[in-house]
Amino acid sequence: MATKHRIGRIARIRYVVDPPPKGYVYPCAIEDIHEKLSSLPADMLRNISVIRLCNQVKMNRGIDAHIYDGSEIRIYPVPEKLRWNYGRNKPNPACAQERLEFGAYWQRIDNEWFLCWDKDLLRDYVLNHILIHEIGHSLDTTYYATSRGEQIAEAFAHRVGRNHEIIRRAKKRKKRLRRYGHANE
């Protein structure tokens, strides 16, 4: 059963949490989302009515969120181990370039390549890029659901999110991982 939260001054936004499926977790908590939203101008949130941690498992490899009806943002669960299997051949770096910039790293386990995340960097990526990207979609009434709309939402996320700080921390962490031999990049 989903739980509903109403937190603080953004009371007009409903927060819904579905129980995650077995083997999955949410990349961030409702409290984290609320804290991020409360730091944004109210005008940016004018079209958002529901934030939902939705228990539907998407079959694509990666972090997923969508906006429905221009007002409900759904954030989907991720595997508990915070890693996605890409098979025996190391994937083309372009397939995960954005995620790699924000802190994901490649790891080889038993001849299989995995895209892995650190919990804190994943949470930052979802709060400061994915969530903001979806808010950007809610504000775009002209190019919604087009490739131009994706470009606009992406530019909005880069402008409003703390992306430079996240990328800087991710690079610092990756250097540390390489130094100790934990990341195969």
GROMACS .gro file of C-alpha atoms in nm:
model
  185
    1MET     CA    1   0.000   0.000   0.000
    2ALA     CA    2   0.131   0.341  -0.091
    3THR     CA    3   0.194   0.593   0.183
    4LYS     CA    4   0.115   0.959   0.135
    5HIS     CA    5   0.312   1.244   0.282
    6ARG     CA    6   0.246   1.616   0.299
    7ILE     CA    7   0.553   1.797   0.416
    8GLY     CA    8   0.611   2.163   0.500
    9ARG     CA    9   0.538   2.469   0.291
   10ILE     CA   10   0.499   2.280  -0.038
   11ALA     CA   11   0.173   2.133   0.092
   12ARG     CA   12   0.000   2.150  -0.244
   13ILE     CA   13   0.234   1.880  -0.379
   14ARG     CA   14   0.131   1.529  -0.275
   15TYR     CA   15   0.411   1.284  -0.202
   16VAL     CA   16   0.333   0.915  -0.261
   17VAL     CA   17   0.561   0.621  -0.180
   18ASP     CA   18   0.484   0.275  -0.316
   19PRO     CA   19   0.665  -0.012  -0.144
   20PRO     CA   20   0.962  -0.103  -0.367
   21PRO     CA   21   0.969  -0.449  -0.526
   22LYS     CA   22   1.196  -0.717  -0.378
   23GLY     CA   23   1.559  -0.656  -0.470
   24TYR     CA   24   1.503  -0.286  -0.543
   25VAL     CA   25   1.539   0.040  -0.352
   26TYR     CA   26   1.453   0.400  -0.426
   27PRO     CA   27   1.749   0.621  -0.517
   28CYS     CA   28   1.635   0.892  -0.272
   29ALA     CA   29   1.382   0.945   0.006
   30ILE     CA   30   1.071   1.164  -0.002
   31GLU     CA   31   1.236   1.387   0.260
   32ASP     CA   32   1.534   1.439   0.024
   33ILE     CA   33   1.297   1.532  -0.258
   34HIS     CA   34   1.105   1.773  -0.038
   35GLU     CA   35   1.426   1.939   0.078
   36LYS     CA   36   1.536   1.985  -0.284
   37LEU     CA   37   1.198   2.123  -0.391
   38SER     CA   38   1.186   2.366  -0.099
   39SER     CA   39   1.513   2.518  -0.224
   40LEU     CA   40   1.356   2.600  -0.564
   41PRO     CA   41   1.142   2.904  -0.645
   42ALA     CA   42   0.768   2.829  -0.614
   43ASP     CA   43   0.714   2.940  -0.973
   44MET     CA   44   0.921   2.645  -1.096
   45LEU     CA   45   0.687   2.406  -0.916
   46ARG     CA   46   0.360   2.562  -1.030
   47ASN     CA   47   0.264   2.264  -1.251
   48ILE     CA   48   0.371   1.981  -1.017
   49SER     CA   49   0.090   1.819  -0.818
   50VAL     CA   50   0.233   1.474  -0.727
   51ILE     CA   51   0.579   1.331  -0.663
   52ARG     CA   52   0.565   0.952  -0.656
   53LEU     CA   53   0.826   0.694  -0.572
   54CYS     CA   54   0.668   0.440  -0.806
   55ASN     CA   55   0.725   0.066  -0.770
   56GLN     CA   56   0.711  -0.020  -1.140
   57VAL     CA   57   1.040  -0.173  -1.249
   58LYS     CA   58   1.161  -0.040  -1.583
   59MET     CA   59   1.358  -0.279  -1.799
   60ASN     CA   60   1.607  -0.025  -1.932
   61ARG     CA   61   1.951   0.001  -1.779
   62GLY     CA   62   1.971   0.305  -1.562
   63ILE     CA   63   1.799   0.552  -1.341
   64ASP     CA   64   1.451   0.630  -1.455
   65ALA     CA   65   1.190   0.899  -1.393
   66HIS     CA   66   0.904   1.032  -1.601
   67ILE     CA   67   0.645   1.304  -1.588
   68TYR     CA   68   0.282   1.208  -1.651
   69ASP     CA   69   0.011   1.450  -1.757
   70GLY     CA   70   0.260   1.731  -1.711
   71SER     CA   71   0.208   1.728  -1.334
   72GLU     CA   72   0.302   1.392  -1.175
   73ILE     CA   73   0.670   1.303  -1.147
   74ARG     CA   74   0.740   0.934  -1.099
   75ILE     CA   75   1.079   0.814  -0.983
   76TYR     CA   76   1.138   0.442  -1.029
   77PRO     CA   77   1.335   0.199  -0.810
   78VAL     CA   78   1.690   0.085  -0.883
   79PRO     CA   79   1.857  -0.252  -0.812
   80GLU     CA   80   1.959  -0.291  -0.448
   81LYS     CA   81   2.324  -0.347  -0.543
   82LEU     CA   82   2.322  -0.022  -0.744
   83ARG     CA   83   2.467  -0.190  -1.052
   84TRP     CA   84   2.341  -0.269  -1.401
   85ASN     CA   85   2.473  -0.559  -1.612
   86TYR     CA   86   2.594  -0.466  -1.961
   87GLY     CA   87   2.718  -0.813  -2.063
   88ARG     CA   88   3.057  -0.955  -2.157
   89ASN     CA   89   3.176  -0.681  -2.391
   90LYS     CA   90   3.260  -0.344  -2.241
   91PRO     CA   91   2.996  -0.104  -2.374
   92ASN     CA   92   3.075   0.200  -2.581
   93PRO     CA   93   3.140   0.484  -2.333
   94ALA     CA   94   2.890   0.704  -2.515
   95CYS     CA   95   2.602   0.481  -2.400
   96ALA     CA   96   2.643   0.596  -2.040
   97GLN     CA   97   2.842   0.917  -2.080
   98GLU     CA   98   2.613   1.138  -1.871
   99ARG     CA   99   2.594   0.883  -1.589
  100LEU     CA  100   2.972   0.843  -1.593
  101GLU     CA  101   3.013   1.220  -1.561
  102PHE     CA  102   2.790   1.220  -1.254
  103GLY     CA  103   2.974   0.942  -1.073
  104ALA     CA  104   2.886   0.603  -1.218
  105TYR     CA  105   3.182   0.377  -1.295
  106TRP     CA  106   3.248   0.055  -1.485
  107GLN     CA  107   3.337  -0.257  -1.292
  108ARG     CA  108   3.417  -0.602  -1.429
  109ILE     CA  109   3.281  -0.892  -1.224
  110ASP     CA  110   3.317  -1.253  -1.347
  111ASN     CA  111   3.374  -1.148  -1.712
  112GLU     CA  112   3.064  -0.926  -1.707
  113TRP     CA  113   3.066  -0.545  -1.723
  114PHE     CA  114   2.854  -0.356  -1.473
  115LEU     CA  115   2.773   0.012  -1.449
  116CYS     CA  116   2.791   0.083  -1.074
  117TRP     CA  117   2.695   0.373  -0.850
  118ASP     CA  118   2.790   0.497  -0.507
  119LYS     CA  119   2.471   0.553  -0.303
  120ASP     CA  120   2.537   0.921  -0.225
  121LEU     CA  121   2.636   1.014  -0.581
  122LEU     CA  122   2.329   0.834  -0.716
  123ARG     CA  123   2.104   1.026  -0.474
  124ASP     CA  124   2.267   1.356  -0.577
  125TYR     CA  125   2.228   1.269  -0.946
  126VAL     CA  126   1.858   1.192  -0.904
  127LEU     CA  127   1.783   1.500  -0.690
  128ASN     CA  128   1.992   1.753  -0.878
  129HIS     CA  129   1.962   1.631  -1.234
  130ILE     CA  130   1.686   1.374  -1.296
  131LEU     CA  131   1.424   1.546  -1.076
  132ILE     CA  132   1.512   1.891  -1.209
  133HIS     CA  133   1.499   1.756  -1.567
  134GLU     CA  134   1.142   1.634  -1.507
  135ILE     CA  135   1.046   1.970  -1.354
  136GLY     CA  136   1.183   2.125  -1.673
  137HIS     CA  137   0.938   1.911  -1.871
  138SER     CA  138   0.651   2.037  -1.653
  139LEU     CA  139   0.736   2.396  -1.744
  140ASP     CA  140   0.765   2.328  -2.117
  141THR     CA  141   0.422   2.351  -2.277
  142THR     CA  142   0.543   2.404  -2.634
  143TYR     CA  143   0.783   2.117  -2.710
  144TYR     CA  144   0.658   1.856  -2.461
  145ALA     CA  145   0.726   1.495  -2.577
  146THR     CA  146   0.956   1.594  -2.863
  147SER     CA  147   1.333   1.574  -2.904
  148ARG     CA  148   1.342   1.954  -2.870
  149GLY     CA  149   1.155   1.918  -2.539
  150GLU     CA  150   1.426   1.677  -2.418
  151GLN     CA  151   1.695   1.930  -2.506
  152ILE     CA  152   1.508   2.204  -2.322
  153ALA     CA  153   1.458   1.988  -2.009
  154GLU     CA  154   1.824   1.883  -2.017
  155ALA     CA  155   1.941   2.244  -2.046
  156PHE     CA  156   1.708   2.337  -1.758
  157ALA     CA  157   1.855   2.059  -1.541
  158HIS     CA  158   2.211   2.175  -1.613
  159ARG     CA  159   2.123   2.537  -1.538
  160VAL     CA  160   1.920   2.482  -1.219
  161GLY     CA  161   2.076   2.164  -1.071
  162ARG     CA  162   2.406   2.171  -0.884
  163ASN     CA  163   2.563   1.971  -1.165
  164HIS     CA  164   2.911   2.124  -1.156
  165GLU     CA  165   2.949   2.043  -0.786
  166ILE     CA  166   2.825   1.685  -0.835
  167ILE     CA  167   3.056   1.624  -1.131
  168ARG     CA  168   3.352   1.763  -0.933
  169ARG     CA  169   3.281   1.528  -0.640
  170ALA     CA  170   3.234   1.236  -0.879
  171LYS     CA  171   3.573   1.298  -1.044
  172LYS     CA  172   3.738   1.315  -0.703
  173ARG     CA  173   3.582   0.983  -0.602
  174LYS     CA  174   3.680   0.816  -0.931
  175LYS     CA  175   4.044   0.920  -0.885
  176ARG     CA  176   4.038   0.759  -0.542
  177LEU     CA  177   3.884   0.439  -0.684
  178ARG     CA  178   4.146   0.418  -0.962
  179ARG     CA  179   4.424   0.476  -0.711
  180TYR     CA  180   4.314   0.171  -0.512
  181GLY     CA  181   4.228  -0.041  -0.816
  182HIS     CA  182   3.850  -0.064  -0.763
  183ALA     CA  183   3.732   0.082  -1.093
  184ASN     CA  184   3.811  -0.055  -1.437
  185GLU     CA  185   3.760   0.237  -1.671
   0.00000   0.00000   0.00000
